[in-house]
Short mmCIF file of C-alpha atoms and ligand atoms in Angstrom, two decimals:
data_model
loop_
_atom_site.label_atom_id
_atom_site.label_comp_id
_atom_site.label_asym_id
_atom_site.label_seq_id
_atom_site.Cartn_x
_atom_site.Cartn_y
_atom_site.Cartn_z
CA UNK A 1 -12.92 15.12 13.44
CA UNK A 2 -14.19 18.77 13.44
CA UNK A 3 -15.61 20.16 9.95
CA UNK A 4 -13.54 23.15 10.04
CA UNK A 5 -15.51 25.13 7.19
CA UNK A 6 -18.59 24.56 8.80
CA UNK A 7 -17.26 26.17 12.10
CA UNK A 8 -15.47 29.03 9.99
CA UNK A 9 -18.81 30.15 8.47
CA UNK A 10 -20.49 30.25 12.02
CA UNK A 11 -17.47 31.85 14.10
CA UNK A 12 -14.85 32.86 12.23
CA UNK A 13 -12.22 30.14 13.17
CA UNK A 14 -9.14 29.98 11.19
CA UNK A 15 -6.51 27.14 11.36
CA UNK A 16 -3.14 27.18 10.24
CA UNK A 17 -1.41 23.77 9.53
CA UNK A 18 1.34 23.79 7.45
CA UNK A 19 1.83 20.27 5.83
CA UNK A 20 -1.48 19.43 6.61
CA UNK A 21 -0.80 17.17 9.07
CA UNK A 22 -4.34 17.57 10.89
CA UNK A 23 -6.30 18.44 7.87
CA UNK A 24 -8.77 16.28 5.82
CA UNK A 25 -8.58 17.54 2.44
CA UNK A 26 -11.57 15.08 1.43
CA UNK A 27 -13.82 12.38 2.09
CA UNK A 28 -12.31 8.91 0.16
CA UNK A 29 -13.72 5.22 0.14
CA UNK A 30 -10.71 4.17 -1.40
CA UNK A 31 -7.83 3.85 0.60
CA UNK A 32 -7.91 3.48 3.88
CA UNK A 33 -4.55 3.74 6.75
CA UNK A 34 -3.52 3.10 10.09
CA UNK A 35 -0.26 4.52 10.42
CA UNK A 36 -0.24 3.69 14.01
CA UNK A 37 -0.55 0.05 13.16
CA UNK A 38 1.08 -0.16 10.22
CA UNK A 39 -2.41 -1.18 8.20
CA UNK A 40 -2.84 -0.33 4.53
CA UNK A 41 -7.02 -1.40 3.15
CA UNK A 42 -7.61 -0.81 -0.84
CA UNK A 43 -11.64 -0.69 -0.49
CA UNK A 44 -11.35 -2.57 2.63
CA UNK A 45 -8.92 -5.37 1.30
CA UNK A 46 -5.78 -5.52 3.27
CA UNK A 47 -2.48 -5.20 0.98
CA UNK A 48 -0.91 -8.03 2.00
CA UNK A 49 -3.93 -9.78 0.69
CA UNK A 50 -3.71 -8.46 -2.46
CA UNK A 51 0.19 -8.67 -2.57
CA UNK A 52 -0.40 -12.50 -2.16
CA UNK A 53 -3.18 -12.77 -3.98
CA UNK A 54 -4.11 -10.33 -6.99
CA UNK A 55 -2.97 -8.83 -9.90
CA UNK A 56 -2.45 -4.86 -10.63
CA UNK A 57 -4.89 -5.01 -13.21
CA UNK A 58 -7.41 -6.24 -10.69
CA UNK A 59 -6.35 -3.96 -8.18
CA UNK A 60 -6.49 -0.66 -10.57
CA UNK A 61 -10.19 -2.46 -11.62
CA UNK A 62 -10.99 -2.38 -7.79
CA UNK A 63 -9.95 0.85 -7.24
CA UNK A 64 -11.86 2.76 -9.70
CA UNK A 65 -14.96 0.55 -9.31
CA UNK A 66 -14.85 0.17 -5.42
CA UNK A 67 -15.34 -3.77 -6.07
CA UNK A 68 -13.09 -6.79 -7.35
CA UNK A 69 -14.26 -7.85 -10.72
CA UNK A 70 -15.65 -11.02 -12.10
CA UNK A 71 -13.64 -13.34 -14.55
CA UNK A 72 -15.85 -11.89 -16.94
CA UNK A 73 -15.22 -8.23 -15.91
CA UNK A 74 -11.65 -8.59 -15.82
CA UNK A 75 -11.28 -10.41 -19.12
CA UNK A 76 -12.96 -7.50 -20.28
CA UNK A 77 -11.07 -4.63 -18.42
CA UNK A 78 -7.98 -6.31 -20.01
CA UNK A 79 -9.10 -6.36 -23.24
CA UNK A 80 -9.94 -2.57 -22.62
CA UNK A 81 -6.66 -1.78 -21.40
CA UNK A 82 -5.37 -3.18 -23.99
CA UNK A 83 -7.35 -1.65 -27.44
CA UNK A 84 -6.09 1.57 -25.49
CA UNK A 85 -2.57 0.83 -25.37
CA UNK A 86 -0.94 2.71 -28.32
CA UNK A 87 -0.01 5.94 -28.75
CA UNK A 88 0.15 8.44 -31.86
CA UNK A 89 3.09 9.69 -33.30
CA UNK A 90 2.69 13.29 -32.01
CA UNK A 91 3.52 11.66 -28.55
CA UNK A 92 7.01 10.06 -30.23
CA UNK A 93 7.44 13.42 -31.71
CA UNK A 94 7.24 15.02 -28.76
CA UNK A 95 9.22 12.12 -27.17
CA UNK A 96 11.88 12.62 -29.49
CA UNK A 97 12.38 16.16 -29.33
CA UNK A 98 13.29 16.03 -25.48
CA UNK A 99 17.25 15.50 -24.91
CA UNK A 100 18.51 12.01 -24.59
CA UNK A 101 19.77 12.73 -20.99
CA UNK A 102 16.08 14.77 -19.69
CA UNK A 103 14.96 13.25 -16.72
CA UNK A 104 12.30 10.38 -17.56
CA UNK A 105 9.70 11.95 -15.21
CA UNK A 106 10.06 15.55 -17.22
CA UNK A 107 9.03 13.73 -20.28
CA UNK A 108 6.46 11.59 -18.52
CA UNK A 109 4.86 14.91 -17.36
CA UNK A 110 4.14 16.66 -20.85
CA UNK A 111 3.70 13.18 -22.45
CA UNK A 112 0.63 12.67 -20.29
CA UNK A 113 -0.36 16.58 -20.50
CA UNK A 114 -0.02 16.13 -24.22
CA UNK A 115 -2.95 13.24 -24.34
CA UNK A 116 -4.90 16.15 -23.34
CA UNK A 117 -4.39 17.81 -26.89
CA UNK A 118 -6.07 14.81 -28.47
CA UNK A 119 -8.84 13.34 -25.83
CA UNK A 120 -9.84 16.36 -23.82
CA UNK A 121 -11.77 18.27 -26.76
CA UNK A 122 -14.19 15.46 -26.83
CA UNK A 123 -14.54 14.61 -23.38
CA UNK A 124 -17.85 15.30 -21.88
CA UNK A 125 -16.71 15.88 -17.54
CA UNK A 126 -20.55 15.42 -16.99
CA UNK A 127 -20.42 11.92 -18.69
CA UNK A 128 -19.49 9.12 -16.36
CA UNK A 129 -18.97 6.54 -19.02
CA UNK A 130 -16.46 9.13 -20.99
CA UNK A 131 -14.65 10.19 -17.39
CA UNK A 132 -14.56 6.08 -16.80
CA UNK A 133 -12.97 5.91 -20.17
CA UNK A 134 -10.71 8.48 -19.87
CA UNK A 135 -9.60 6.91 -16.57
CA UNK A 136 -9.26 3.77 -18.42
CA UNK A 137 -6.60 5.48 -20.59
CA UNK A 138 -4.56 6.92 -18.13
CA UNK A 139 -4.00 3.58 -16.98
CA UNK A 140 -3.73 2.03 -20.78
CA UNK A 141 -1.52 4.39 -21.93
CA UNK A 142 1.45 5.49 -19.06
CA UNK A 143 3.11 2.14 -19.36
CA UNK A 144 3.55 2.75 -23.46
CA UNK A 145 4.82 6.11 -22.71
CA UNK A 146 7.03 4.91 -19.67
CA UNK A 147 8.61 2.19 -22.10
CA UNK A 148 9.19 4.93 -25.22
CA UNK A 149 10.89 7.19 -22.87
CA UNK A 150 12.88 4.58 -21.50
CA UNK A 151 14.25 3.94 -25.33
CA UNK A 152 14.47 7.16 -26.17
CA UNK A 153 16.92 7.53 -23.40
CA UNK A 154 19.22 4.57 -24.39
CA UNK A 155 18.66 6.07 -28.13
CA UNK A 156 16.43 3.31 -29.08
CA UNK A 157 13.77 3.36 -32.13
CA UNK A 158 10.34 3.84 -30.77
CA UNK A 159 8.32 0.74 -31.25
CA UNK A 160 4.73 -0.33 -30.30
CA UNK A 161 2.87 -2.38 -27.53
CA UNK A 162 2.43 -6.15 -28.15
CA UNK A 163 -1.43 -5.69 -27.78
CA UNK A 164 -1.87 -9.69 -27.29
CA UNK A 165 0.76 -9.74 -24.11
CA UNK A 166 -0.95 -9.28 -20.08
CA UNK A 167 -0.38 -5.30 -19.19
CA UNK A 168 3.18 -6.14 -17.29
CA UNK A 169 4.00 -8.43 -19.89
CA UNK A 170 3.53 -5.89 -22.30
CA UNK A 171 5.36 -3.16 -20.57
CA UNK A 172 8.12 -4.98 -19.98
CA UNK A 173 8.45 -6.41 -23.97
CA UNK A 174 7.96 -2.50 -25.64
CA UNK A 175 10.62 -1.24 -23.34
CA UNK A 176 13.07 -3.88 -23.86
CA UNK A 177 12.76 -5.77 -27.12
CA UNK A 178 15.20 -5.97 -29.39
CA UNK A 179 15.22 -4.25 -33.18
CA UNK A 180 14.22 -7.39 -34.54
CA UNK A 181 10.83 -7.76 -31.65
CA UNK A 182 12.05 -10.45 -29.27
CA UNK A 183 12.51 -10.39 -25.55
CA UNK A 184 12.69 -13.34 -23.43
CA UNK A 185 9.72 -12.87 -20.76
CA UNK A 186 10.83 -14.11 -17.64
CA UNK A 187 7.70 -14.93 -15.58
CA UNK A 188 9.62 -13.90 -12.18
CA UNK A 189 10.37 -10.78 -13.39
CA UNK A 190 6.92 -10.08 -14.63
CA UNK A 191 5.33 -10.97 -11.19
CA UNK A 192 7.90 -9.09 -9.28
CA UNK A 193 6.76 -5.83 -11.71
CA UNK A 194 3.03 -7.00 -11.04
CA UNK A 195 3.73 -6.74 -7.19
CA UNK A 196 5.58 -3.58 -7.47
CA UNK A 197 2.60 -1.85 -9.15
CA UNK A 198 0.34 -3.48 -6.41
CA UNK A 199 1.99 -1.77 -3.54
CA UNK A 200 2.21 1.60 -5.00
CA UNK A 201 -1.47 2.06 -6.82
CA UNK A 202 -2.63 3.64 -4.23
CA UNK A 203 -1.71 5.81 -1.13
CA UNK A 204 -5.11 8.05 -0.08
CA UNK A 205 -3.90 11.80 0.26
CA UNK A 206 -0.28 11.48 -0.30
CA UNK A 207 1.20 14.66 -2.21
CA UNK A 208 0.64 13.44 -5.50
CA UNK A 209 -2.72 12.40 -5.34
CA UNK A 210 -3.76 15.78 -3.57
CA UNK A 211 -2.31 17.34 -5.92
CA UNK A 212 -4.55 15.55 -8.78
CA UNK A 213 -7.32 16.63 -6.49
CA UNK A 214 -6.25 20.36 -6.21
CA UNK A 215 -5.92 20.10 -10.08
CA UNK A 216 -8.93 18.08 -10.74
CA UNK A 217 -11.15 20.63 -8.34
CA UNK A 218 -10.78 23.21 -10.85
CA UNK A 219 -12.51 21.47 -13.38
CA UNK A 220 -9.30 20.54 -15.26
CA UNK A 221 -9.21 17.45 -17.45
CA UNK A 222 -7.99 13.91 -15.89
CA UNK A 223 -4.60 13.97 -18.14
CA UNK A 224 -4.19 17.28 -17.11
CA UNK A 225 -4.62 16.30 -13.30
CA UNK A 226 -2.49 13.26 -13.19
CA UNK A 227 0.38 15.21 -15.19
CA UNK A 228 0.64 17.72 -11.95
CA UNK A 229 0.80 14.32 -9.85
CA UNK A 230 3.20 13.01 -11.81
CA UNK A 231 5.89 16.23 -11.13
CA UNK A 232 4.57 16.02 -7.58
CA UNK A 233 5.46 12.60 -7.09
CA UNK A 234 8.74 13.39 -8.77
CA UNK A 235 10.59 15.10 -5.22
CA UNK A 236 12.94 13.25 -3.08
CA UNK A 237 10.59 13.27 -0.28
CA UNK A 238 7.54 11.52 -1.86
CA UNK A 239 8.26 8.90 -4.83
CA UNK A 240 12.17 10.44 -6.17
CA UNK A 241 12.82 8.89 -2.52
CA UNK A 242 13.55 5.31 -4.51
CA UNK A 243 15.95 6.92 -6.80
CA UNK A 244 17.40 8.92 -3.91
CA UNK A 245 17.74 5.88 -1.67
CA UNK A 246 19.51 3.75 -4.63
CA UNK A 247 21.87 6.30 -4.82
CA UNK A 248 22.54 6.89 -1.23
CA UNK A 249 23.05 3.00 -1.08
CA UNK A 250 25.32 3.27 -3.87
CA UNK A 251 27.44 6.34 -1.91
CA UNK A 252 27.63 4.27 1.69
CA UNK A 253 29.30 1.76 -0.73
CA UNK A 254 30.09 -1.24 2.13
CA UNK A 255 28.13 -2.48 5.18
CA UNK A 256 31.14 -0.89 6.88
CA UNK A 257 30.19 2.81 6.39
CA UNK A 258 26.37 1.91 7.73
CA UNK A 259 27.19 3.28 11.01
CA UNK A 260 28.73 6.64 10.03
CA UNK A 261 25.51 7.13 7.56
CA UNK A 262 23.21 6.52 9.95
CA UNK A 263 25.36 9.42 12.39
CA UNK A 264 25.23 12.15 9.57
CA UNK A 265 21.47 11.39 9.49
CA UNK A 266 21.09 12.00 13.16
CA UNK A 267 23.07 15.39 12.29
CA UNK A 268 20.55 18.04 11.79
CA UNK A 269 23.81 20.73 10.30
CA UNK A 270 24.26 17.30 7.64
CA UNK A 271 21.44 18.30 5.47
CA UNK A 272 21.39 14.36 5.04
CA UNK A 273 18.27 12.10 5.96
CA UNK A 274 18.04 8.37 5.64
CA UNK A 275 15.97 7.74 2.54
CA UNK A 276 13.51 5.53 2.35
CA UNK A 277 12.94 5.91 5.98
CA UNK A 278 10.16 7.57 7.68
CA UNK A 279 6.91 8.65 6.88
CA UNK A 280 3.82 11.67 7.81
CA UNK A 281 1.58 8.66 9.00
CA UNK A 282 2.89 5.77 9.37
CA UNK A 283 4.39 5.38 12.73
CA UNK A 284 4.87 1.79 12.77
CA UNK A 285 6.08 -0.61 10.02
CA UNK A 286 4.93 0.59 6.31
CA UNK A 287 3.51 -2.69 5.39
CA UNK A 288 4.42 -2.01 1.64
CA UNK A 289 8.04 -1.90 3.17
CA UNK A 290 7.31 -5.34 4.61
CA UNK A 291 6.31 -7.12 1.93
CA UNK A 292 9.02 -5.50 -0.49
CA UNK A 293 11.74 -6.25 2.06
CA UNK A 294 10.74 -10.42 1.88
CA UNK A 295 10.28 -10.17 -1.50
CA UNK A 296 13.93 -8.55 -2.66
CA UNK A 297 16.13 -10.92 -0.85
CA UNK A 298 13.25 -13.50 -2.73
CA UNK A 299 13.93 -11.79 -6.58
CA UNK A 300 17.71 -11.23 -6.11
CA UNK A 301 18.21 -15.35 -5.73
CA UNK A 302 15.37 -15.86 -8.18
CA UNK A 303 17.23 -13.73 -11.05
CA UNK A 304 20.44 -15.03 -9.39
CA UNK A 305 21.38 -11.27 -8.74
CA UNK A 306 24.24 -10.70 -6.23
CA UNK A 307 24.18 -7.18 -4.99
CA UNK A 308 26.62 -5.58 -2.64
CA UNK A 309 23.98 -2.81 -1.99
CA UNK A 310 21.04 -5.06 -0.71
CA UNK A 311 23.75 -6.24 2.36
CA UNK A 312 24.05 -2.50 2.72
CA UNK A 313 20.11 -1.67 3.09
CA UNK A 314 19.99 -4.91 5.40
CA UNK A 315 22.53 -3.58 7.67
CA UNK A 316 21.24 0.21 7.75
CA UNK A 317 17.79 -1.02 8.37
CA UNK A 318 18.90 -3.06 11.35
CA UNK A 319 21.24 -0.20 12.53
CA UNK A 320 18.57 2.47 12.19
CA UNK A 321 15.78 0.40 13.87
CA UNK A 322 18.13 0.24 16.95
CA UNK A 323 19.18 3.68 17.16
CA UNK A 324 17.16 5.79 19.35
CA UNK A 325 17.02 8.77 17.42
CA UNK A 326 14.88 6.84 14.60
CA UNK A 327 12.95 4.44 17.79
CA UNK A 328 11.99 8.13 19.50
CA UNK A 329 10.54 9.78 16.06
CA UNK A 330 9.40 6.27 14.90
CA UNK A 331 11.06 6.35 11.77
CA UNK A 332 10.55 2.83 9.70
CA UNK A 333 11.86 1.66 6.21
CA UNK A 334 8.87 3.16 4.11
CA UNK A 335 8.02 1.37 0.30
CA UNK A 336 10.91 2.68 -1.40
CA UNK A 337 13.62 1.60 0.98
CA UNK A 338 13.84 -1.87 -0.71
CA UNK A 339 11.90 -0.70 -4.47
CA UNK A 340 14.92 0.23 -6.35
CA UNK A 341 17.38 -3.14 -5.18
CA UNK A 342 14.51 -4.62 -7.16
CA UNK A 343 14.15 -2.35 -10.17
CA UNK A 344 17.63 -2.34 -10.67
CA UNK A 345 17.56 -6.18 -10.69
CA UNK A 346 15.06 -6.04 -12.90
CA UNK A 347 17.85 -3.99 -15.19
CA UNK A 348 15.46 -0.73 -14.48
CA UNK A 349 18.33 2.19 -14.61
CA UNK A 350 17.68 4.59 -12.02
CA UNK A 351 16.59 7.63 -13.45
CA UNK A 352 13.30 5.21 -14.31
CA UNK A 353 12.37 4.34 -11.01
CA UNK A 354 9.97 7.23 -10.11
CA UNK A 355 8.48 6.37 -13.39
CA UNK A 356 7.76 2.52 -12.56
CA UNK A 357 6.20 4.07 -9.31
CA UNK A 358 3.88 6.73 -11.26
CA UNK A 359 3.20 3.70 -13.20
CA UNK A 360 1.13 1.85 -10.74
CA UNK A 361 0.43 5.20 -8.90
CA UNK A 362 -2.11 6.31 -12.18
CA UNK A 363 -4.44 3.47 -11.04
CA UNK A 364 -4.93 5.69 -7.86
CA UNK A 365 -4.51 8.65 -9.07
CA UNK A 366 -7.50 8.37 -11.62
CA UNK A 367 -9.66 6.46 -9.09
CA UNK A 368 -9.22 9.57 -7.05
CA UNK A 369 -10.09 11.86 -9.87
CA UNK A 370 -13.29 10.19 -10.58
CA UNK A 371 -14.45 9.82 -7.14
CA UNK A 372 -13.82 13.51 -6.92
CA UNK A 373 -15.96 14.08 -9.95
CA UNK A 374 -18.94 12.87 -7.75
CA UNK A 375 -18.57 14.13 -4.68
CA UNK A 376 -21.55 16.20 -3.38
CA UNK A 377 -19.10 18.10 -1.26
CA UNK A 378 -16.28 19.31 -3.71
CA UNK A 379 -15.20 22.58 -3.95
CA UNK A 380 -12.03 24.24 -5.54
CA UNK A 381 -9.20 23.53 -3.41
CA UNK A 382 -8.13 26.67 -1.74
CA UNK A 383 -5.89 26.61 0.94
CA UNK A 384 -5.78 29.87 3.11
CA UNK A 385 -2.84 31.42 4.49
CA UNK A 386 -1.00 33.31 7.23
CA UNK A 387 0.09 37.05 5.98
CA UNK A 388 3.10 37.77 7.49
CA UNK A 389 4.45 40.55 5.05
CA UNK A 390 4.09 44.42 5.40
CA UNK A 391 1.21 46.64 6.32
CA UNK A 392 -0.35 48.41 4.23
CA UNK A 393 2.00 51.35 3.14
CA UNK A 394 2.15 54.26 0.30
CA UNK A 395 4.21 54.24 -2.74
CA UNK A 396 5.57 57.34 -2.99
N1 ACO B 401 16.26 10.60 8.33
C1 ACO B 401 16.59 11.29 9.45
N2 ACO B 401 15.71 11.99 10.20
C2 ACO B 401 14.43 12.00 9.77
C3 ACO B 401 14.01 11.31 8.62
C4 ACO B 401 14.98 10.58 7.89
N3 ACO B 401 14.63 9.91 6.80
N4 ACO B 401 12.68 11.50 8.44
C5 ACO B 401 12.27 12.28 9.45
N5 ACO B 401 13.34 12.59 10.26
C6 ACO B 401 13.28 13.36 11.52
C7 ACO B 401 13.13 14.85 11.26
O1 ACO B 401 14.39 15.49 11.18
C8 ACO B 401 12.32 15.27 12.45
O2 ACO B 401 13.18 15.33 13.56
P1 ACO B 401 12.89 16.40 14.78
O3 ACO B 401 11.58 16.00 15.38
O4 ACO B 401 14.05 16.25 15.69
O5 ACO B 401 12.84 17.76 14.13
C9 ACO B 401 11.37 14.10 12.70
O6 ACO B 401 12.08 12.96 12.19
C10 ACO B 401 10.02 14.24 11.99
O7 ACO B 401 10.28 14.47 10.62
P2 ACO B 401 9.42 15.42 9.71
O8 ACO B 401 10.26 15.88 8.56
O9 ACO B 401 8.76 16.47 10.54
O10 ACO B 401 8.30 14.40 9.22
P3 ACO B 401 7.34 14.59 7.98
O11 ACO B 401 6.14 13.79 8.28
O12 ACO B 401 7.15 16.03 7.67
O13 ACO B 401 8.16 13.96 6.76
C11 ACO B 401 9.06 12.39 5.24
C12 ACO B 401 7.96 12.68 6.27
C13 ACO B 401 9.09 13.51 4.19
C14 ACO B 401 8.72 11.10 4.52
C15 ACO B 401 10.43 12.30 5.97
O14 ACO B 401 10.40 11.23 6.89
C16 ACO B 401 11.59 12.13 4.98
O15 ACO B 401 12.13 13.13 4.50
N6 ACO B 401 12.00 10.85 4.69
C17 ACO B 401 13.05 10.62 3.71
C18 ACO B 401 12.48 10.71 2.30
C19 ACO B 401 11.59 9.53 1.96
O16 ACO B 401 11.93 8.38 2.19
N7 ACO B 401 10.44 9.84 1.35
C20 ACO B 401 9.48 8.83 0.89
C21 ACO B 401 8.24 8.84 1.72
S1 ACO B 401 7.16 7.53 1.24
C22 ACO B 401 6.52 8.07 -0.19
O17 ACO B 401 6.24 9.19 -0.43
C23 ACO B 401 6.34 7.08 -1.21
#
């Protein structure tokens, strides 16, 4: 690894790497990959670990604080998370003035910049305990906003969280409960969501989180930050890919039309790519893929859910991993190949699942803001460029 800045200042040396894909943007301790061996580490523990073994709210607790907490700590983290869990009503007025049929992730994008208008004023950036508690927020608060803009879409009253429910618990009752406040938890369901939110809190420089970086090295505020990560994790290539893939499953229709898919993907004229398959570093098994791939076929008989599309992501997976074209470039099912069989199980309509991915994304997101906050080394993000317009000429 070559610190390029350092060499620029002594010689000059420019480097031009579009996509980054040889570039360090940072230091991290959070997140570490092997894309070579399909390994994913949050602060060292392996996912699958923490798949089997944790909860998100630990997991978002380890990844801002770099260690797993007590019982003690955690009672107290969840307590935390949730006194922060409600919302004012400028956020349902601004909710509410967005039409019925706006894309979920639009309105999860201002509703986060909008918590700037209340807690940014007061927030100290040179106060760790304030940027700890803003972080805290982020994490408090995007579930409530997730489950009002998923009722504002089916043109249902805004309500509030259940403050004495477990964060997935709670998420789950405000976005589905009825007018008169009952939903039937359903403790699979709940630890399916848990899991979910496991696997996607954090990713180390994907495009969204860089993109809270990039934000976040200009001295904006943390709502601010993860807002722009947020639209960034919106595209079909980074986390729209689980609303993409659902509906690409949905257009293949029957296991019988796996094998002309997978032929139109191979066609470079198609403008079609198999999504939910392939990925900048992982050359080798996404492990999040792994464990979401068990655990589908595991919720679908749970929830006794019969769905002709999960036959058609089993076949395609087993056609693509024997077709050469995807065993040259080592393409593999990445995390949202299987995600949205599940959300949609879980009676999650579509246009939500980037959302339910942003949702366990903030933990990272705001772990990555703070550890940016600290870091000796941080500068404003400023990527350089290659000129290739005119020279100079006159305007006459
Ligand atoms: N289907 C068909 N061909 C593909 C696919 C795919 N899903 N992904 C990559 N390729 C091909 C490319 O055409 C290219 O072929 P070539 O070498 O003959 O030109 C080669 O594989 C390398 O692909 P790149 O686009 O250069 O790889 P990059 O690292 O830039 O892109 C990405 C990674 C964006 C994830 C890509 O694989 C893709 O578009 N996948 C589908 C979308 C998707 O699932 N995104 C989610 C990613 S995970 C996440 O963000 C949560």
């Amino acid at each position: 690894c070559v610190d390029i800045s350092k060499l620029t200042k002594e010689t000059g040396l420019f480097t031009y790497d579009s996509g980054y894909t040889a570039t360090a943007s940072c230091k991290s301790a959070i997140t570490y990959i092997d894309g070579d061996k399909g390994v994913l580490l949050y602060r060292g523990y392996p996912i699958e670990q923490l798949a089997d073994k944790s909860s998100f709210v630990e997991v978002a607790y380890l990844l801002i604080n770099g260690e797993r907490p007590s019982a003690e700590q955690l009672k107290a983290f969840e307590a935390e998370l949730s006194a922060e869990a409600g919302v004012d009503e400028s956020i349902n007025t601004l909710i509410g003035s967005f039409a019925k049929d706006a894309h979920p992730m639009a309105i999860l994008a201002a509703s986060i910049a909008q918590l700037s208008a209340k807690y940014h004023a007061s927030l100290d950036l040179d106060d760790a305990e304030q940027r700890r508690q803003a972080a805290v927020r982020l994490i408090a608060k995007v579930p409530t906003l997730s489950a009002l803009i998923y009722r504002h879409g089916k043109g249902l009253p805004a309500n509030t969280p259940d403050t004495s429910l477990d964060y997935v618990s709670r998420f789950l009752k405000q976005t589905f409960e009825s007018a008169d406040g009952k939903y039937d938890l359903n403790k699979d369901v709940v630890k399916a969501l848990d899991l979910l939110f496991i696997l996607h809190a954090d990713h180390e420089q994907n495009a969204s989180t860089s993109t809270v970086r990039l934000v976040g090295s200009t001295g904006a505020n943390p709502y601010a930050s993860v807002a722009a990560g947020v639209t960034a994790l919106w595209g079909p290539a980074h986390g729209g890919a689980n609303e993409a893939v659902l509906k690409m499953l949905e257009e293949i229709g029957s296991a019988d039309n796996v094998e002309s898919a997978v032929l139109k993907a191979k066609d470079k004229t198609s403008g079609f790519r198999l999504m939910g398959f392939g990925h900048r570093v992982y050359k080798n098994f996404d492990p999040r893929a792994k464990v979401i791939g068990e655990m589908t076929k595991q919720v679908l008989g749970q929830l006794g859910v019969q769905d002709p599309l999960l036959d058609v992501a089993i076949k395609l997976e087993q056609a693509a991993l024997q077709d050469d074209y995807f065993v040259a470039r080592k393409l593999y099912p990445n995390v949202d190949f299987y995600s949205g069989i599940i959300y949609k199980a879980l009676n999650i309509p579509t246009e939500m699942f980037t959302v339910m991915f942003a949702l366990g994304r903030t933990a990272g997101w705001v772990s990555h803001w703070l550890e940016q906050q600290v870091d000796p080394e941080m500068k404003i993000g400023r990527p350089r460029q290659v000129y290739t317009g005119h020279d100079v000429r006159d305007y006459k």
